[in-house]
Amino acid sequence: MYSFANDYSEGAHPKILEQIVKTNLEQTGVYFSDEYCSSAETLIKKACGKPKAKVHFFMGGTQANATIISSALRSFQGVYSSALGHINTHEAGAIEYGGHKILTLPDEDGKLTAQQIEFSHQLYLNDPKKEHWVQPKMVYISQPTELGTLYSKQELTALATVCRKYDLFLFLDGARLGYALTSPNNDVSLEDIADLCDVFYIGGTKCGLLFGEAAVIVSPLLQADFHTIMKQHGAVLAKGRLLGLQFETLFTNNLYEQICSYGIKQALRIKNAFQAKGISFYTNSFTNQQFPILTNEQYHILKQKYVMGVWEELPNNRLAIRFCTSWATKESEVSALLADIATL
Amino acid sequence: MYSFANDYSEGAHPKILEQIVKTNLEQTGVYFSDEYCSSAETLIKKACGKPKAKVHFFMGGTQANATIISSALRSFQGVYSSALGHINTHEAGAIEYGGHKILTLPDEDGKLTAQQIEFSHQLYLNDPKKEHWVQPKMVYISQPTELGTLYSKQELTALATVCRKYDLFLFLDGARLGYALTSPNNDVSLEDIADLCDVFYIGGTKCGLLFGEAAVIVSPLLQADFHTIMKQHGAVLAKGRLLGLQFETLFTNNLYEQICSYGIKQALRIKNAFQAKGISFYTNSFTNQQFPILTNEQYHILKQKYVMGVWEELPNNRLAIRFCTSWATKESEVSALLADIATL
Amino acid sequence: MYSFANDYSEGAHPKILEQIVKTNLEQTGVYFSDEYCSSAETLIKKACGKPKAKVHFFMGGTQANATIISSALRSFQGVYSSALGHINTHEAGAIEYGGHKILTLPDEDGKLTAQQIEFSHQLYLNDPKKEHWVQPKMVYISQPTELGTLYSKQELTALATVCRKYDLFLFLDGARLGYALTSPNNDVSLEDIADLCDVFYIGGTKCGLLFGEAAVIVSPLLQADFHTIMKQHGAVLAKGRLLGLQFETLFTNNLYEQICSYGIKQALRIKNAFQAKGISFYTNSFTNQQFPILTNEQYHILKQKYVMGVWEELPNNRLAIRFCTSWATKESEVSALLADIATL
Amino acid sequence: MYSFANDYSEGAHPKILEQIVKTNLEQTGVYFSDEYCSSAETLIKKACGKPKAKVHFFMGGTQANATIISSALRSFQGVYSSALGHINTHEAGAIEYGGHKILTLPDEDGKLTAQQIEFSHQLYLNDPKKEHWVQPKMVYISQPTELGTLYSKQELTALATVCRKYDLFLFLDGARLGYALTSPNNDVSLEDIADLCDVFYIGGTKCGLLFGEAAVIVSPLLQADFHTIMKQHGAVLAKGRLLGLQFETLFTNNLYEQICSYGIKQALRIKNAFQAKGISFYTNSFTNQQFPILTNEQYHILKQKYVMGVWEELPNNRLAIRFCTSWATKESEVSALLADIATL
């Protein structure tokens, strides 16, 4: 059985592990005060074109989301999110545990639009009882989205514009950001994201690290006291250097790009195979998640040999299935899968 | 400069790293559903003599403390702790962030006593307005304590007895538990702890792992829904196997004991050297933290060559200094330190 | 200008005030320990047919909702509510402030259905990743609903059945409960509510009191420590007797019924007048809130003489308008309004 | 049995009730948008000499404390308080429920001193790990204190100075403020308090109202969004005018002063009687709470006829007893008590 169930079934890219082993016996500062963290911060700020940003390292996405949102909102403020947003679904209420309401909006192909924010926020502003509503203060989006789709530069710019108009922070969850940056369908660079968002993170866990997400705090309003807020969330790793040196390695010699473009390549092979077979998709993704719509029968055939995710049960005995690829996906296993798809 | 500042300045014990490297390309279940986690859980439950316990893995101590306390207390309940307790000092208010008051009591040599709990809890129970007080529901202790001291089996039994009398959960923070278990001054076994406490954790970060604490949930009352509570705290590691295989290794072939008894050995060499010099101690520790009381002058001499922690400024230009040792402490550096102590 | 904007524009029913004045100089117990509170509790439990219930008094609805939900849910649990539910809209995020997610479902004429809960909860239970979701543990409904509609006995029984099936608490917000109990369209008695719900409250603020809501805790699971939880929410009134004696008066000589049936009578006069004019309604209410759909022109005519609420702007220059009546609504002003409606 | 147990055993001063009755049938704005609230705000701001302050009305002290502290602190910030502070004892953890740590300091005669804050805050600022501490951001004091003692103008000025030096908000809980302002031992005016504090409240519940505390938000930093924060805490009274008209009455024709100076007069009669008898006091109070130290025997004699509070059990069979007086205390009952004290 080979698993395409997700992009974190294996350990780390060998170059990452190599660095951890190589530096193992060094004595360094603790709690992110070491030189690997400094170096990684410098590399990331350079890649973002933001010398005044601050970079902080998290061990995972839920932790990053909860801490960042908590750092930006006061107790009576809430965050707009697509109902599909990860913070609204599979984080066990971490945002509400921190006291904040998620103001959900329906998604359009996984995305929020500037028009939605404009409309919803006008509704809020014009409500005669708005003092009795949660005050919206942030917009949360993911790139790529939970459905593998991408915000275009134009869409992201429109969102940033409406956020600035209404003094809302724009926060981009980049748990799979590498697979956006290296998608053939993408026109948004890391610099664009850093220009348009107030805060975002560069995912490592799903892009070749053992674990880790690098949060880039662009807005000066969000930079103060961030380490303390992290500590309060249990998010300060004692041997913080582990995160620093992983990200230092990831941002050296284009490793991040290499890792993710490999994952994309394998995903597109799978996409093409399903398309060739005339099988349609739940969403038109050009990133490392593919959502073909299979009949129950087709699914059960593939299930003999592969582990996949069942995204949604659809009418007429059909299933939206999720295939994930990554740096670790074996080319030979994809080839075997392609052959099996061809015979469906 | 060699650092005795803490027990987490280096990476992981080589055997730990070796396992991470060796298993790197395996595909496993995620979020702790893998076989390494199962195996580690089995080994730990066996070592504790508690087949019905549940074991959960955390990335660090603050995260473990906040999650465990949140899992045990309802919103209006609080936890007794020594004022020195880690949850009351260097965790940036993580427990209060979760909504719970820490009911602080003065420490006696770093410890809480059963008498203190008895007295304080009687005060609470007899207060005619006790419905307007936070309801105490848990006792938090550390073994070893923040001052390196140890609860004896008799002291721990007395605490457990008073906890059971008043229906209080007893929670033991074992961030440095290995250095208690292997201390020559210790009479409390892992089985004893599992018998006496409702929940505790076995520290890995300071005892040879890259990171990790293994929480042992003994009380059936605290076992339900624990994974969800962890997720809400951002404490579910995607590649959870990293924790499973580190703890599996730690609990194989007595590695935990080997690692910690080595640290203890180095600590006692330092203790003996200060004693031989007639230097007194802030606390009489037989674990891997030693707190000699130095004059400013003595401190500045050692500071030329070693990094140490300043625990507290004392009257008459004296300082309580903290030396930490671990699996990674170099025997030769300790020897050099001993020579330097001798010439103070 | 006469106001039909809401049902709390005036003070209290004269009999209520009379009692407050009459007892003013008596010395009584504080924090609800007085005899008026005991007496009110006894009367309410009798009216509900629940001798083992506990009754607690709140100063307002948001306070009652937040405290009751907090008393019932553990930190990782959430509450199903219609998106229109008061807790989801005009309470400034009080529930999320307490750490709990509101699991919103679309309303059907202001109501939740047993089928919705069945479907949503099955979705939750069958999600392979349900450990990463907020755990649903309560259903929140209002009687009458925010739209003035009523759950029938059959509907409420179906909801209670599905709640019991899935071990969910059923919580009924009765801020305007008196206007349900006295509606000609109602078949649900107070005893029915007490049989079917785990906890609910009987609204006083909108039904003739200066302020006050009486929470009836039917489920023994929710009774312990309730006073402490109230105190933690700032909901324990020092001179608690004020609530006790208001509710004692309300539940003596059918005052609650008298007050609310008067309000209903005036509301139905207004309803009939709009119907006679051929004006349609946003919702078919038989309670003290009426929602006629007016043209902008009609609204501006009435606005010269009356204060009303704008519930929603509708297409084609129409508005859903809210008229509220109460014990204090003047019959003569309603007559004047009827005349003005007739000439629209 | 006559009760001296507290200052809220009766209803409201007759002039207050009279106004509630008189205005009962008026239709007014809701949620504090009425003219009585505006008028009360104007009168209070004038009495404080602070035309730019904002005034908000609460139903009780715990509610006021929790809301004000929540409005001022971000999630990782805490508040200094005496261990005796009401927020630290009888509020069931309301502050921690809101996520904030109370940083307790020992009291000196019920008070905090500027030196304590200076010392504690320096300790915080100089801690090399201060990023892992809760960040102190507010100082909470009571005037009079829980022990009936008073801050002098010099002491309060010193506290304000240290708060400004370290950018800490100074918050004064004035639940019994009227009894400070009218104490013969007092040199701090309402204007002084408004000059020196960032936020404070003027207690009504214990000073003649049915209920109510008027918070004066002096610092512009704390004024924004306050109504929303109140709503989130369930602290927005629907018929808010009840608070407005009570405070309007209290601040008209010196009623507040009249009420409280009467209470003080009765308290000092009791104080003098105990002094004349050679009975000592737990604390030297010149406000409406008196704490004589009685033998068990003396207490049991008085207990035949009077209800008092037992403040603390002292060694040698002695008790610190609390006597409270108020606007409602009967002169004749005090006379009877004096006679009984004389015969002890």
Coordinates of N, CA and C in Angstrom, one line a residue, chain A residues 143-144 150 172-184 186 188 190 193 201-204 206-207 250-251 255-264 286-288:
Chain A
Q143 N -3.2 30.2 1.2 CA -2.7 30.1 -0.2 C -1.7 29.0 -0.2
P144 N -2.0 27.9 -1.0 CA -3.2 27.6 -1.7 C -4.3 27.4 -0.7
L150 N -5.8 28.8 -6.0 CA -4.9 29.9 -5.8 C -5.5 31.2 -5.9
L172 N -2.4 35.5 6.0 CA -2.4 34.5 5.0 C -1.7 33.2 5.6
D173 N -2.5 32.1 5.7 CA -2.0 30.9 6.2 C -1.3 30.1 5.0
G174 N 0.0 30.0 5.1 CA 0.8 29.4 4.0 C 1.3 28.0 4.4
A175 N 0.4 27.2 5.0 CA 0.9 25.9 5.4 C 1.5 25.1 4.2
R176 N 0.9 25.4 3.0 CA 1.4 24.7 1.8 C 1.9 25.8 0.8
L177 N 2.4 26.9 1.3 CA 2.7 28.0 0.5 C 3.7 27.6 -0.7
G178 N 4.6 26.8 -0.4 CA 5.6 26.4 -1.4 C 4.9 25.8 -2.6
Y179 N 3.8 25.1 -2.4 CA 3.1 24.5 -3.6 C 2.3 25.6 -4.3
A180 N 2.1 26.7 -3.7 CA 1.5 27.8 -4.5 C 2.6 28.5 -5.3
L181 N 3.7 28.8 -4.6 CA 4.8 29.6 -5.3 C 5.4 28.8 -6.5
T182 N 5.3 27.5 -6.5 CA 5.9 26.8 -7.6 C 4.9 26.2 -8.5
S183 N 3.6 26.6 -8.3 CA 2.6 26.1 -9.3 C 2.7 26.8 -10.6
P184 N 2.5 26.1 -11.7 CA 2.5 26.7 -13.0 C 1.4 27.8 -13.2
N186 N 0.5 30.0 -11.0 CA 0.6 31.1 -9.9 C 1.2 32.3 -10.5
V188 N 1.6 35.0 -8.0 CA 1.9 35.7 -6.8 C 3.2 35.3 -6.2
L190 N 6.5 35.6 -3.4 CA 6.7 35.8 -1.9 C 6.7 37.3 -1.6
I193 N 3.2 38.7 -1.6 CA 2.5 38.3 -0.3 C 3.0 39.2 0.8
Y201 N 2.4 33.0 7.1 CA 3.5 32.1 7.4 C 3.8 31.2 6.3
I202 N 5.1 30.8 6.3 CA 5.7 29.9 5.2 C 5.7 28.5 5.8
G203 N 4.9 27.6 5.2 CA 4.8 26.3 5.8 C 6.0 25.5 5.6
G204 N 6.5 24.7 6.6 CA 7.6 23.8 6.5 C 7.2 22.4 6.6
K206 N 4.7 20.6 5.7 CA 4.2 19.9 4.5 C 5.1 20.1 3.3
C207 N 6.2 20.8 3.6 CA 7.2 21.1 2.5 C 8.6 20.7 2.8
L250 N 16.3 25.3 4.4 CA 15.2 25.4 3.4 C 15.4 26.7 2.5
F251 N 15.9 27.7 3.1 CA 16.1 29.0 2.3 C 17.5 29.1 1.8
L255 N 16.3 25.4 -1.8 CA 15.7 24.1 -1.5 C 14.2 24.1 -1.4
Y256 N 13.7 25.2 -0.9 CA 12.2 25.2 -0.7 C 11.6 25.1 -2.1
E257 N 12.1 25.8 -3.1 CA 11.6 25.7 -4.4 C 11.7 24.3 -5.0
Q258 N 12.9 23.7 -4.9 CA 13.2 22.4 -5.4 C 12.2 21.4 -4.9
I259 N 12.0 21.4 -3.5 CA 11.2 20.5 -2.9 C 9.7 20.6 -3.4
C260 N 9.2 21.8 -3.5 CA 7.8 22.0 -3.8 C 7.6 21.8 -5.3
S261 N 8.5 22.2 -6.1 CA 8.2 22.0 -7.5 C 8.2 20.5 -7.9
Y262 N 9.0 19.7 -7.1 CA 8.9 18.3 -7.3 C 7.6 17.8 -7.0
G263 N 7.0 18.2 -5.9 CA 5.7 17.8 -5.4 C 4.6 18.1 -6.5
I264 N 4.8 19.4 -7.0 CA 3.8 19.8 -8.0 C 3.9 18.9 -9.3
F286 N -4.0 23.3 -9.4 CA -2.7 23.2 -10.0 C -1.6 23.1 -8.9
T287 N -2.0 22.7 -7.7 CA -1.1 22.6 -6.7 C -0.9 21.1 -6.3
N288 N -0.4 20.8 -5.1 CA -0.1 19.4 -4.8 C -1.2 18.6 -4.2

